[in-house]
mmCIF file of C-alpha atoms in Angstrom:
data_model
loop_
_atom_site.group_PDB
_atom_site.id
_atom_site.type_symbol
_atom_site.label_atom_id
_atom_site.label_comp_id
_atom_site.label_asym_id
_atom_site.label_seq_id
_atom_site.Cartn_x
_atom_site.Cartn_y
_atom_site.Cartn_z
ATOM 1 C CA UNK A 1 0.000 0.000 0.000
ATOM 2 C CA UNK A 2 2.914 2.356 0.671
ATOM 3 C CA UNK A 3 3.998 2.082 -2.958
ATOM 4 C CA UNK A 4 0.501 3.027 -4.147
ATOM 5 C CA UNK A 5 0.404 6.029 -1.838
ATOM 6 C CA UNK A 6 3.815 7.161 -3.060
ATOM 7 C CA UNK A 7 2.697 6.685 -6.650
ATOM 8 C CA UNK A 8 -0.377 8.810 -5.941
ATOM 9 C CA UNK A 9 1.781 11.663 -4.633
ATOM 10 C CA UNK A 10 4.044 11.354 -7.680
ATOM 11 C CA UNK A 11 0.944 11.444 -9.875
ATOM 12 C CA UNK A 12 -0.173 14.623 -8.100
ATOM 13 C CA UNK A 13 3.128 16.273 -8.983
ATOM 14 C CA UNK A 14 2.855 15.079 -12.583
ATOM 15 C CA UNK A 15 -0.674 16.468 -12.801
ATOM 16 C CA UNK A 16 0.550 19.834 -11.499
ATOM 17 C CA UNK A 17 3.046 19.908 -14.374
ATOM 18 C CA UNK A 18 0.283 18.925 -16.808
ATOM 19 C CA UNK A 19 -1.808 21.889 -15.645
ATOM 20 C CA UNK A 20 1.116 24.242 -16.288
ATOM 21 C CA UNK A 21 1.603 22.738 -19.754
ATOM 22 C CA UNK A 22 -2.134 23.073 -20.427
ATOM 23 C CA UNK A 23 -2.028 26.744 -19.448
ATOM 24 C CA UNK A 24 0.940 27.326 -21.747
ATOM 25 C CA UNK A 25 -0.782 25.524 -24.611
ATOM 26 C CA UNK A 26 -4.017 27.449 -24.140
ATOM 27 C CA UNK A 27 -2.113 30.729 -23.983
ATOM 28 C CA UNK A 28 -0.218 29.863 -27.154
ATOM 29 C CA UNK A 29 -3.321 28.878 -29.109
ATOM 30 C CA UNK A 30 -5.399 31.797 -27.815
ATOM 31 C CA UNK A 31 -2.729 34.368 -28.575
ATOM 32 C CA UNK A 32 -2.214 33.012 -32.092
ATOM 33 C CA UNK A 33 -5.040 35.128 -33.496
ATOM 34 C CA UNK A 34 -3.646 38.314 -31.964
ATOM 35 C CA UNK A 35 0.008 38.181 -32.944
ATOM 36 C CA UNK A 36 3.230 36.506 -31.979
ATOM 37 C CA UNK A 37 4.056 38.778 -29.044
ATOM 38 C CA UNK A 38 0.740 38.079 -27.310
ATOM 39 C CA UNK A 39 1.002 34.402 -28.210
ATOM 40 C CA UNK A 40 4.433 34.018 -26.603
ATOM 41 C CA UNK A 41 3.506 36.312 -23.710
ATOM 42 C CA UNK A 42 0.442 34.264 -22.757
ATOM 43 C CA UNK A 43 2.363 31.035 -23.261
ATOM 44 C CA UNK A 44 4.867 32.194 -20.632
ATOM 45 C CA UNK A 45 2.698 34.321 -18.335
ATOM 46 C CA UNK A 46 -0.140 31.873 -17.661
ATOM 47 C CA UNK A 47 2.095 29.051 -16.348
ATOM 48 C CA UNK A 48 4.066 31.571 -14.286
ATOM 49 C CA UNK A 49 0.825 32.698 -12.625
ATOM 50 C CA UNK A 50 -0.092 29.051 -12.048
ATOM 51 C CA UNK A 51 3.306 28.362 -10.484
ATOM 52 C CA UNK A 52 2.913 31.373 -8.216
ATOM 53 C CA UNK A 53 -0.545 30.393 -7.031
ATOM 54 C CA UNK A 54 0.463 26.792 -6.381
ATOM 55 C CA UNK A 55 3.785 27.725 -4.734
ATOM 56 C CA UNK A 56 2.091 30.053 -2.252
ATOM 57 C CA UNK A 57 -1.099 28.173 -1.373
ATOM 58 C CA UNK A 58 -0.746 24.579 -2.578
ATOM 59 C CA UNK A 59 2.878 23.460 -2.245
ATOM 60 C CA UNK A 60 3.502 21.079 0.675
ATOM 61 C CA UNK A 61 6.441 23.119 2.011
ATOM 62 C CA UNK A 62 4.737 26.517 1.717
ATOM 63 C CA UNK A 63 4.315 28.464 4.950
ATOM 64 C CA UNK A 64 0.984 29.788 3.625
ATOM 65 C CA UNK A 65 -0.347 26.451 2.382
ATOM 66 C CA UNK A 66 -4.084 26.141 2.657
ATOM 67 C CA UNK A 67 -5.537 23.301 4.686
ATOM 68 C CA UNK A 68 -8.821 21.429 4.845
ATOM 69 C CA UNK A 69 -11.617 22.690 2.632
ATOM 70 C CA UNK A 70 -9.500 25.599 1.362
ATOM 71 C CA UNK A 71 -6.884 23.211 -0.024
ATOM 72 C CA UNK A 72 -9.589 21.002 -1.532
ATOM 73 C CA UNK A 73 -11.135 24.012 -3.286
ATOM 74 C CA UNK A 74 -7.713 25.124 -4.537
ATOM 75 C CA UNK A 75 -7.009 21.659 -5.947
ATOM 76 C CA UNK A 76 -10.388 21.397 -7.665
ATOM 77 C CA UNK A 77 -10.095 24.889 -9.163
ATOM 78 C CA UNK A 78 -6.411 24.529 -10.158
ATOM 79 C CA UNK A 79 -6.843 21.172 -11.888
ATOM 80 C CA UNK A 80 -10.238 22.183 -13.259
ATOM 81 C CA UNK A 81 -8.687 25.234 -14.906
ATOM 82 C CA UNK A 82 -6.057 23.000 -16.486
ATOM 83 C CA UNK A 83 -8.710 20.676 -17.886
ATOM 84 C CA UNK A 84 -10.813 23.608 -19.078
ATOM 85 C CA UNK A 85 -7.783 25.212 -20.736
ATOM 86 C CA UNK A 86 -7.234 22.073 -22.809
ATOM 87 C CA UNK A 87 -10.905 21.889 -23.753
ATOM 88 C CA UNK A 88 -10.951 25.556 -24.796
ATOM 89 C CA UNK A 89 -7.793 25.008 -26.829
ATOM 90 C CA UNK A 90 -9.559 22.287 -28.816
ATOM 91 C CA UNK A 91 -8.060 19.296 -26.988
ATOM 92 C CA UNK A 92 -11.333 18.030 -25.530
ATOM 93 C CA UNK A 93 -10.184 14.448 -25.029
ATOM 94 C CA UNK A 94 -7.027 15.473 -23.190
ATOM 95 C CA UNK A 95 -9.007 17.930 -21.083
ATOM 96 C CA UNK A 96 -11.495 15.268 -20.040
ATOM 97 C CA UNK A 97 -8.690 12.817 -19.243
ATOM 98 C CA UNK A 98 -6.853 15.431 -17.171
ATOM 99 C CA UNK A 99 -10.058 16.240 -15.305
ATOM 100 C CA UNK A 100 -10.914 12.609 -14.581
ATOM 101 C CA UNK A 101 -7.407 11.623 -13.479
ATOM 102 C CA UNK A 102 -7.195 14.748 -11.323
ATOM 103 C CA UNK A 103 -10.523 13.934 -9.673
ATOM 104 C CA UNK A 104 -9.354 10.396 -8.921
ATOM 105 C CA UNK A 105 -6.037 11.695 -7.579
ATOM 106 C CA UNK A 106 -7.716 14.274 -5.337
ATOM 107 C CA UNK A 107 -10.144 11.642 -4.065
ATOM 108 C CA UNK A 108 -7.300 9.277 -3.170
ATOM 109 C CA UNK A 109 -5.324 12.059 -1.511
ATOM 110 C CA UNK A 110 -8.227 12.695 0.838
ATOM 111 C CA UNK A 111 -9.167 9.029 1.295
ATOM 112 C CA UNK A 112 -5.575 8.186 2.247
ATOM 113 C CA UNK A 113 -5.171 11.389 4.294
ATOM 114 C CA UNK A 114 -2.254 12.595 2.190
ATOM 115 C CA UNK A 115 -3.484 16.176 2.478
ATOM 116 C CA UNK A 116 -1.562 17.056 5.641
ATOM 117 C CA UNK A 117 1.421 19.367 5.468
ATOM 118 C CA UNK A 118 4.681 17.483 5.033
ATOM 119 C CA UNK A 119 7.233 18.364 7.707
ATOM 120 C CA UNK A 120 10.730 19.043 6.500
ATOM 121 C CA UNK A 121 13.403 16.587 7.679
ATOM 122 C CA UNK A 122 15.257 19.395 9.469
ATOM 123 C CA UNK A 123 12.194 20.150 11.606
ATOM 124 C CA UNK A 124 12.407 16.820 13.427
#
């Protein structure tokens, strides 16, 4: 069971990266109709915003990490935005897959109580 729980946490990290890639892809495809500068700008800016939001309120080592319902809402919104970004960019199948896998991952995180803040090794 420990291996499955570790795999679930690794999946969570992989899904976070998928959301950032989805934001970049959506920014790139959305900006395409308005010129190269906007296209590249959105492709870079949207993932940077996503990184900032997750680093402050969702990262396990963050001092401002949300807990309980707040963290659940952040996860649902963060991963939901990633899935929606893919759908809006014309990648409906990938968006649905990202949404479903994210929902399963979030459900397992809460079922296995993996939502608690991870203490750093130096804190013990």
